[in-house]
Amino acid sequence: MTGKELWYISQAHHNGQLSGDGPFTKKCHQWLEQNIRCRQALLTHSCTAALEMTALLAEIKPGDEVIMPSYTFVTTASAFVLRGAAPVFVDIRPDTLNMDETKIEAAITNRTVAIVAVHYAGVGCDMDVIMSVAKRYNLLVIEDAAQGPLASYKGRHLGTIGNLGTFSFHETKNITSGEGGALIVNDERFLERSEIIREKGTNRSKFFRGQVDKYTWVDMGSSYLPGEIIAAFLLAQLEAASDITVRRLLIWQQYHDAFQELERQGLLRRPIIPESCQHNAHMYYLLLPNSGQRTQFIEGMKARGIQTVFHYIPLHSSPAGRRYGRAHGDLPVTDSIWERIVRLPLWLDLEQAEIENIIESTISVARVLRG
Ligand SMILES: *Cc1c(COP(=O)(O)O)cnc(C)c1O
């Protein structure tokens, strides 16, 4: 917590509206629209919910294909599978671990409807290339910016470049409300329908604005909005968002500087941030030479009381990924990265002594990895 969360929650209670779209939700929308500069931001109860909304907005139907990386969280894909689409997985770049934009065009078929750009670790994909491929083939671009709030690509906030974007405010993300998310609408064709889909397929948002005198069922939809207690917590986090990002960047940079020598010695590889990207220090990861060394590293750190983790069994080799989707060709970078990556602890309240302990332990453990 950053300070005001519990105070805002008590205010939400005092306001007397605990259901969604009350004053705190509106303030969160305003904060996002002003600070990340987008047409419309709508709070959801998760990034997964926002992704499901993008699939509804894109009018995905059975048989459609959606291009995305395999190296990502499950719901990047499952949101589209729910509507009957097949995810088509392409490989990632070895530097940023983002979808390799040069591999997208070859994966397009006459069934392709959308490209999902996942900004891994809050480092932007090459959006110029992705947007121009999409334009040439008349495809939608959906940014899964779950990890990307307050990060930017060529000066534009992640999530605001494609037709639609999504954020996560899950506990594991930079800005949190326990569970939470947002849909970012950049394409004006979707402004009205996104409100309707979020409000159970009704025009209730218009009703609350006095634009219609009664509300009714007008379209498909579901219940995607969070309650006011969540929005109150989130507003406090959003107001502290730039402090959170600055603090995380400081920790990230300490790690990065400290491990330069290990990288020079060829013991591991550090993250690479392209010139065009300002990241948000969502994650500090290391790439070890092979999976055996990764296991040794995790065990060595554990013996020193430090929990390090890895993630993303590639979706193209997961049981559901194989059932519902397909890989476009071989994905050698994906297959290699997920076996070698390890994430270091990185959260707001890490104390300086803990950071130094993590750094010293990483150096000692990395120096004695065998084979
Ligand atoms: C965390 C995450 C999600 C899911 O976010 P929730 O808010 O937990 O639904 C989706 N995509 C990516 C890339 C994520 O990191």
Short mmCIF file of C-alpha atoms and ligand atoms in Angstrom, two decimals:
data_model
loop_
_atom_site.label_atom_id
_atom_site.label_comp_id
_atom_site.label_asym_id
_atom_site.label_seq_id
_atom_site.Cartn_x
_atom_site.Cartn_y
_atom_site.Cartn_z
CA MET A 1 0.00 0.00 0.00
CA THR A 2 1.14 3.55 -0.68
CA GLY A 3 -0.77 5.47 2.01
CA LYS A 4 -4.28 6.52 1.07
CA GLU A 5 -5.85 3.17 0.19
CA LEU A 6 -7.74 2.51 3.45
CA TRP A 7 -8.81 6.14 3.72
CA TYR A 8 -10.33 6.03 0.25
CA ILE A 9 -12.05 2.73 1.03
CA SER A 10 -13.67 4.28 4.09
CA GLN A 11 -14.78 7.22 1.92
CA ALA A 12 -16.30 4.81 -0.60
CA HIS A 13 -18.24 3.24 2.24
CA HIS A 14 -19.29 6.66 3.47
CA ASN A 15 -20.45 7.62 -0.04
CA GLY A 16 -23.02 4.86 0.27
CA GLN A 17 -22.42 3.24 -3.13
CA LEU A 18 -20.46 0.02 -3.12
CA SER A 19 -21.54 -1.18 -6.56
CA GLY A 20 -19.56 -0.12 -9.60
CA ASP A 21 -19.29 3.13 -11.56
CA GLY A 22 -19.55 5.41 -8.52
CA PRO A 23 -17.32 8.42 -7.79
CA PHE A 24 -14.11 6.43 -7.28
CA THR A 25 -14.50 4.50 -10.52
CA LYS A 26 -15.08 7.79 -12.36
CA LYS A 27 -11.96 9.27 -10.79
CA CYS A 28 -9.93 6.25 -11.89
CA HIS A 29 -11.26 6.63 -15.44
CA GLN A 30 -10.32 10.31 -15.44
CA TRP A 31 -6.91 9.62 -14.00
CA LEU A 32 -6.17 7.06 -16.69
CA GLU A 33 -7.58 9.14 -19.54
CA GLN A 34 -5.52 12.18 -18.51
CA ASN A 35 -2.31 10.50 -17.47
CA ILE A 36 -1.91 7.84 -20.12
CA ARG A 37 -3.70 9.95 -22.72
CA CYS A 38 -6.36 7.69 -24.20
CA ARG A 39 -9.88 8.23 -25.56
CA GLN A 40 -11.63 6.08 -22.97
CA ALA A 41 -10.56 3.98 -19.99
CA LEU A 42 -13.01 1.60 -18.34
CA LEU A 43 -12.21 -0.27 -15.14
CA THR A 44 -12.80 -4.00 -15.24
CA HIS A 45 -12.46 -6.65 -12.56
CA SER A 46 -9.34 -8.03 -14.26
CA CYS A 47 -7.17 -7.76 -17.32
CA THR A 48 -8.66 -11.09 -18.35
CA ALA A 49 -12.12 -9.46 -18.32
CA ALA A 50 -10.79 -6.59 -20.45
CA LEU A 51 -9.29 -9.10 -22.91
CA GLU A 52 -12.63 -10.91 -23.10
CA MET A 53 -14.26 -7.57 -23.86
CA THR A 54 -11.81 -6.99 -26.72
CA ALA A 55 -12.80 -10.36 -28.18
CA LEU A 56 -16.48 -9.34 -28.03
CA LEU A 57 -15.73 -5.92 -29.52
CA ALA A 58 -13.73 -7.55 -32.32
CA GLU A 59 -16.80 -9.73 -33.02
CA ILE A 60 -14.65 -12.84 -32.96
CA LYS A 61 -16.52 -15.90 -34.23
CA PRO A 62 -15.69 -19.60 -34.43
CA GLY A 63 -12.96 -20.29 -36.96
CA ASP A 64 -11.33 -16.85 -36.71
CA GLU A 65 -7.62 -16.68 -36.01
CA VAL A 66 -5.78 -14.33 -33.69
CA ILE A 67 -2.00 -13.97 -33.87
CA MET A 68 -0.11 -13.72 -30.58
CA PRO A 69 3.07 -14.87 -28.85
CA SER A 70 3.17 -18.30 -27.22
CA TYR A 71 5.32 -16.89 -24.43
CA THR A 72 2.58 -15.11 -22.47
CA PHE A 73 0.00 -15.55 -19.75
CA VAL A 74 -2.87 -17.98 -20.42
CA THR A 75 -5.68 -15.45 -20.74
CA THR A 76 -4.05 -13.59 -23.64
CA ALA A 77 -5.20 -16.67 -25.58
CA SER A 78 -8.17 -18.00 -23.60
CA ALA A 79 -10.12 -14.73 -23.97
CA PHE A 80 -10.30 -15.37 -27.72
CA VAL A 81 -10.77 -19.13 -27.44
CA LEU A 82 -13.93 -18.42 -25.41
CA ARG A 83 -15.40 -16.86 -28.56
CA GLY A 84 -14.32 -19.77 -30.74
CA ALA A 85 -11.14 -18.33 -32.23
CA ALA A 86 -7.90 -20.24 -32.71
CA PRO A 87 -4.80 -18.57 -31.33
CA VAL A 88 -1.92 -18.70 -33.81
CA PHE A 89 1.33 -18.56 -31.90
CA VAL A 90 4.45 -16.92 -33.30
CA ASP A 91 7.94 -16.81 -31.86
CA ILE A 92 9.44 -14.06 -29.71
CA ARG A 93 12.53 -11.91 -30.18
CA PRO A 94 15.61 -13.04 -28.29
CA ASP A 95 16.30 -9.50 -26.99
CA THR A 96 13.00 -8.23 -25.53
CA LEU A 97 11.14 -11.60 -25.39
CA ASN A 98 8.27 -9.80 -27.14
CA MET A 99 6.51 -11.23 -30.19
CA ASP A 100 8.87 -11.14 -33.18
CA GLU A 101 7.20 -8.58 -35.43
CA THR A 102 9.01 -9.96 -38.49
CA LYS A 103 7.22 -13.30 -38.07
CA ILE A 104 3.67 -11.94 -38.04
CA GLU A 105 3.04 -11.47 -41.75
CA ALA A 106 3.78 -15.10 -42.64
CA ALA A 107 1.26 -16.27 -40.02
CA ILE A 108 -1.64 -14.27 -41.51
CA THR A 109 -4.36 -16.25 -43.31
CA ASN A 110 -7.75 -15.23 -44.68
CA ARG A 111 -9.18 -16.15 -41.26
CA THR A 112 -6.94 -13.77 -39.29
CA VAL A 113 -8.88 -11.06 -37.49
CA ALA A 114 -6.51 -9.55 -34.95
CA ILE A 115 -2.95 -9.35 -33.65
CA VAL A 116 -2.42 -9.33 -29.89
CA ALA A 117 0.76 -7.50 -28.89
CA VAL A 118 1.88 -8.48 -25.39
CA HIS A 119 4.33 -6.01 -23.86
CA TYR A 120 6.45 -8.40 -21.83
CA ALA A 121 7.91 -6.97 -18.62
CA GLY A 122 6.52 -3.55 -19.51
CA VAL A 123 8.87 -3.23 -22.50
CA GLY A 124 7.04 -2.21 -25.65
CA CYS A 125 6.71 -4.40 -28.73
CA ASP A 126 7.81 -2.87 -32.03
CA MET A 127 4.44 -1.20 -32.49
CA ASP A 128 5.37 0.71 -35.68
CA VAL A 129 5.89 -2.56 -37.55
CA ILE A 130 2.89 -4.27 -35.94
CA MET A 131 0.56 -1.36 -36.76
CA SER A 132 1.71 -1.22 -40.36
CA VAL A 133 1.27 -4.97 -40.92
CA ALA A 134 -2.20 -4.70 -39.36
CA LYS A 135 -3.09 -1.79 -41.60
CA ARG A 136 -1.98 -3.61 -44.73
CA TYR A 137 -4.13 -6.65 -43.93
CA ASN A 138 -6.98 -4.75 -42.27
CA LEU A 139 -6.51 -6.43 -38.87
CA LEU A 140 -7.24 -5.12 -35.40
CA VAL A 141 -4.39 -4.61 -32.97
CA ILE A 142 -5.08 -5.39 -29.32
CA GLU A 143 -2.35 -4.54 -26.83
CA ASP A 144 -2.17 -6.84 -23.84
CA ALA A 145 -0.49 -4.20 -21.69
CA ALA A 146 -1.21 -6.11 -18.47
CA GLN A 147 2.40 -5.48 -17.43
CA GLY A 148 2.66 -2.10 -19.15
CA PRO A 149 0.96 0.72 -17.19
CA LEU A 150 3.10 3.87 -17.29
CA ALA A 151 5.58 2.40 -19.76
CA SER A 152 5.84 3.87 -23.24
CA TYR A 153 6.95 3.25 -26.82
CA LYS A 154 8.28 6.27 -28.74
CA GLY A 155 6.65 8.55 -26.17
CA ARG A 156 3.20 6.93 -26.34
CA HIS A 157 1.85 4.96 -23.41
CA LEU A 158 1.59 1.21 -23.88
CA GLY A 159 -2.06 0.31 -24.32
CA THR A 160 -2.88 3.51 -26.24
CA ILE A 161 -1.37 2.62 -29.63
CA GLY A 162 -3.52 -0.27 -30.91
CA ASN A 163 -7.28 -0.18 -31.48
CA LEU A 164 -7.77 -1.50 -27.95
CA GLY A 165 -5.52 -2.07 -24.93
CA THR A 166 -5.79 -3.81 -21.59
CA PHE A 167 -4.17 -3.27 -18.18
CA SER A 168 -3.96 -5.54 -15.15
CA PHE A 169 -4.10 -4.30 -11.57
CA HIS A 170 -3.64 -7.77 -10.13
CA GLU A 171 -1.63 -8.00 -6.93
CA THR A 172 1.41 -9.21 -8.88
CA LYS A 173 1.50 -6.10 -11.10
CA ASN A 174 3.04 -2.64 -10.53
CA ILE A 175 -0.19 -0.85 -9.65
CA THR A 176 -2.68 -3.03 -7.86
CA SER A 177 -6.12 -3.40 -6.39
CA GLY A 178 -5.83 -7.09 -5.56
CA GLU A 179 -7.78 -8.09 -8.62
CA GLY A 180 -8.46 -5.43 -11.21
CA GLY A 181 -7.93 -4.21 -14.73
CA ALA A 182 -8.91 -1.72 -17.38
CA LEU A 183 -9.96 -1.65 -20.99
CA ILE A 184 -8.38 1.15 -22.99
CA VAL A 185 -10.38 2.20 -26.03
CA ASN A 186 -8.41 4.13 -28.64
CA ASP A 187 -10.56 3.46 -31.70
CA GLU A 188 -13.71 5.55 -31.59
CA ARG A 189 -15.74 2.84 -33.33
CA PHE A 190 -15.67 0.95 -30.02
CA LEU A 191 -16.48 3.77 -27.58
CA GLU A 192 -20.19 3.12 -27.23
CA ARG A 193 -20.22 -0.64 -27.53
CA SER A 194 -17.49 -1.08 -24.90
CA GLU A 195 -19.71 0.61 -22.30
CA ILE A 196 -22.65 -1.59 -23.26
CA ILE A 197 -20.69 -4.85 -23.19
CA ARG A 198 -19.30 -3.94 -19.78
CA GLU A 199 -22.79 -3.20 -18.40
CA LYS A 200 -24.32 -6.62 -19.16
CA GLY A 201 -25.33 -5.65 -22.67
CA THR A 202 -27.48 -2.75 -21.50
CA ASN A 203 -27.35 0.98 -22.25
CA ARG A 204 -27.24 1.75 -18.53
CA SER A 205 -24.20 4.05 -18.86
CA LYS A 206 -26.18 6.28 -21.22
CA PHE A 207 -29.10 6.20 -18.79
CA PHE A 208 -26.87 7.40 -15.92
CA ARG A 209 -25.67 10.27 -18.11
CA GLY A 210 -29.29 11.20 -18.81
CA GLN A 211 -28.95 10.40 -22.53
CA VAL A 212 -31.87 7.93 -22.48
CA ASP A 213 -34.87 7.95 -20.12
CA LYS A 214 -34.84 4.21 -19.36
CA TYR A 215 -32.29 1.51 -19.87
CA THR A 216 -32.72 -1.82 -21.56
CA TRP A 217 -30.96 -4.81 -23.10
CA VAL A 218 -29.40 -3.74 -26.40
CA ASP A 219 -26.46 -6.05 -27.17
CA MET A 220 -24.25 -8.91 -25.96
CA GLY A 221 -22.44 -8.33 -22.74
CA SER A 222 -21.57 -9.43 -19.26
CA SER A 223 -20.71 -7.96 -15.87
CA TYR A 224 -17.17 -6.68 -16.19
CA LEU A 225 -17.01 -3.77 -13.74
CA PRO A 226 -15.42 -3.74 -10.29
CA GLY A 227 -17.13 -2.44 -7.16
CA GLU A 228 -16.30 0.91 -5.58
CA ILE A 229 -14.15 -0.54 -2.78
CA ILE A 230 -11.74 -1.87 -5.39
CA ALA A 231 -11.84 1.40 -7.31
CA ALA A 232 -11.12 3.34 -4.10
CA PHE A 233 -8.05 1.22 -3.42
CA LEU A 234 -6.98 1.58 -7.03
CA LEU A 235 -7.32 5.37 -7.07
CA ALA A 236 -4.82 5.64 -4.21
CA GLN A 237 -2.44 3.43 -6.18
CA LEU A 238 -2.92 5.41 -9.40
CA GLU A 239 -2.23 8.67 -7.59
CA ALA A 240 1.03 7.14 -6.38
CA ALA A 241 1.78 5.47 -9.71
CA SER A 242 4.69 7.63 -10.74
CA ASP A 243 6.32 7.23 -7.30
CA ILE A 244 5.80 3.49 -7.55
CA THR A 245 7.43 3.43 -10.99
CA VAL A 246 10.38 5.57 -9.89
CA ARG A 247 11.02 3.35 -6.88
CA ARG A 248 10.80 0.16 -8.97
CA LEU A 249 13.14 1.62 -11.59
CA LEU A 250 15.69 2.36 -8.85
CA ILE A 251 15.66 -1.26 -7.67
CA TRP A 252 15.73 -2.52 -11.26
CA GLN A 253 18.75 -0.35 -12.07
CA GLN A 254 20.66 -1.53 -8.99
CA TYR A 255 20.23 -5.11 -10.17
CA HIS A 256 21.15 -4.18 -13.71
CA ASP A 257 24.36 -2.39 -12.75
CA ALA A 258 25.37 -5.10 -10.31
CA PHE A 259 25.09 -7.93 -12.86
CA GLN A 260 26.96 -6.26 -15.70
CA GLU A 261 30.14 -8.12 -14.81
CA LEU A 262 28.37 -11.51 -14.71
CA GLU A 263 27.06 -10.81 -18.20
CA ARG A 264 30.52 -9.78 -19.42
CA GLN A 265 31.86 -13.09 -18.15
CA GLY A 266 29.18 -14.94 -20.12
CA LEU A 267 27.51 -16.37 -16.99
CA LEU A 268 24.09 -14.94 -17.73
CA ARG A 269 22.23 -12.38 -19.81
CA ARG A 270 20.46 -9.28 -18.51
CA PRO A 271 17.25 -7.68 -19.92
CA ILE A 272 17.64 -5.55 -23.04
CA ILE A 273 15.59 -2.36 -23.35
CA PRO A 274 15.39 -0.91 -26.88
CA GLU A 275 16.02 2.83 -27.40
CA SER A 276 12.39 3.33 -28.41
CA CYS A 277 11.07 2.06 -25.06
CA GLN A 278 10.70 3.54 -21.61
CA HIS A 279 9.91 0.58 -19.39
CA ASN A 280 8.24 0.54 -15.97
CA ALA A 281 10.46 -1.94 -14.12
CA HIS A 282 7.68 -4.48 -13.96
CA MET A 283 10.16 -7.30 -13.78
CA TYR A 284 13.85 -8.05 -13.38
CA TYR A 285 14.80 -11.30 -15.00
CA LEU A 286 18.03 -13.09 -15.86
CA LEU A 287 18.64 -15.61 -18.63
CA LEU A 288 20.93 -18.47 -17.65
CA PRO A 289 22.81 -20.57 -20.22
CA ASN A 290 20.58 -23.65 -19.89
CA SER A 291 17.75 -25.17 -17.88
CA GLY A 292 20.05 -27.20 -15.62
CA GLN A 293 21.84 -24.04 -14.54
CA ARG A 294 18.50 -22.33 -14.00
CA THR A 295 17.49 -25.12 -11.61
CA GLN A 296 20.81 -24.86 -9.78
CA PHE A 297 20.38 -21.09 -9.55
CA ILE A 298 16.88 -21.32 -8.06
CA GLU A 299 18.07 -23.94 -5.54
CA GLY A 300 21.16 -21.90 -4.64
CA MET A 301 19.06 -18.80 -4.04
CA LYS A 302 16.50 -20.80 -2.05
CA ALA A 303 19.28 -22.09 0.21
CA ARG A 304 20.01 -18.42 0.97
CA GLY A 305 16.36 -17.74 1.76
CA ILE A 306 15.57 -15.96 -1.51
CA GLN A 307 12.65 -17.09 -3.62
CA THR A 308 13.19 -16.75 -7.37
CA VAL A 309 10.63 -17.92 -9.90
CA PHE A 310 10.13 -18.59 -13.58
CA HIS A 311 7.02 -18.57 -15.71
CA TYR A 312 5.12 -19.29 -18.86
CA ILE A 313 5.08 -22.81 -20.02
CA PRO A 314 4.73 -21.85 -23.68
CA LEU A 315 1.08 -21.86 -24.68
CA HIS A 316 1.74 -23.74 -27.92
CA SER A 317 2.98 -26.75 -25.95
CA SER A 318 0.34 -26.57 -23.18
CA PRO A 319 -2.59 -29.05 -23.33
CA ALA A 320 -5.21 -26.39 -24.08
CA GLY A 321 -2.93 -24.45 -26.41
CA ARG A 322 -2.51 -27.57 -28.53
CA ARG A 323 -6.22 -28.29 -28.49
CA TYR A 324 -7.43 -24.81 -29.40
CA GLY A 325 -4.54 -23.18 -31.22
CA ARG A 326 -1.50 -23.85 -33.32
CA ALA A 327 2.06 -22.65 -33.64
CA HIS A 328 3.11 -20.99 -36.85
CA GLY A 329 6.24 -22.99 -37.63
CA ASP A 330 8.82 -23.78 -34.97
CA LEU A 331 9.23 -21.43 -32.02
CA PRO A 332 12.88 -21.99 -31.09
CA VAL A 333 13.35 -18.78 -29.11
CA THR A 334 10.23 -19.42 -27.03
CA ASP A 335 11.27 -23.03 -26.42
CA SER A 336 14.68 -21.92 -25.23
CA ILE A 337 13.78 -18.83 -23.17
CA TRP A 338 11.21 -20.35 -20.87
CA GLU A 339 13.71 -22.96 -19.69
CA ARG A 340 16.41 -20.39 -18.92
CA ILE A 341 14.58 -17.43 -17.43
CA VAL A 342 14.51 -16.62 -13.73
CA ARG A 343 12.89 -13.62 -12.04
CA LEU A 344 14.38 -11.84 -9.05
CA PRO A 345 12.28 -10.38 -6.21
CA LEU A 346 11.11 -6.87 -7.09
CA TRP A 347 8.49 -5.08 -5.05
CA LEU A 348 7.99 -1.69 -3.51
CA ASP A 349 8.94 -2.40 0.09
CA LEU A 350 12.19 -4.26 -0.58
CA GLU A 351 14.68 -2.77 1.85
CA GLN A 352 18.14 -1.72 0.80
CA ALA A 353 19.73 -4.49 2.87
CA GLU A 354 17.49 -7.05 1.16
CA ILE A 355 18.37 -5.71 -2.28
CA GLU A 356 22.06 -5.97 -1.44
CA ASN A 357 21.59 -9.48 -0.13
CA ILE A 358 19.81 -10.51 -3.34
CA ILE A 359 22.61 -8.95 -5.41
CA GLU A 360 25.41 -10.62 -3.44
CA SER A 361 23.61 -13.97 -3.46
CA THR A 362 22.97 -13.78 -7.20
CA ILE A 363 26.63 -13.09 -7.85
CA SER A 364 27.85 -15.90 -5.58
CA VAL A 365 25.33 -18.43 -6.89
CA ALA A 366 25.84 -17.54 -10.58
CA ARG A 367 29.63 -17.91 -10.26
CA VAL A 368 29.47 -21.56 -9.21
CA LEU A 369 26.87 -22.94 -11.66
CA ARG A 370 28.12 -26.11 -13.33
CA GLY A 371 27.76 -27.38 -16.89
C1 LIG B 1 -1.25 -10.67 -15.47
C2 LIG B 1 -1.50 -10.83 -16.93
C3 LIG B 1 -2.77 -11.07 -17.45
C4 LIG B 1 -3.98 -11.32 -16.58
O1 LIG B 1 -4.26 -10.29 -15.71
P1 LIG B 1 -5.47 -10.45 -14.64
O2 LIG B 1 -5.70 -9.05 -14.19
O3 LIG B 1 -4.94 -11.33 -13.56
O4 LIG B 1 -6.63 -11.03 -15.35
C5 LIG B 1 -2.93 -11.13 -18.82
N1 LIG B 1 -1.88 -10.99 -19.65
C6 LIG B 1 -0.63 -10.79 -19.19
C7 LIG B 1 0.49 -10.62 -20.17
C8 LIG B 1 -0.40 -10.71 -17.83
O5 LIG B 1 0.85 -10.52 -17.37
#
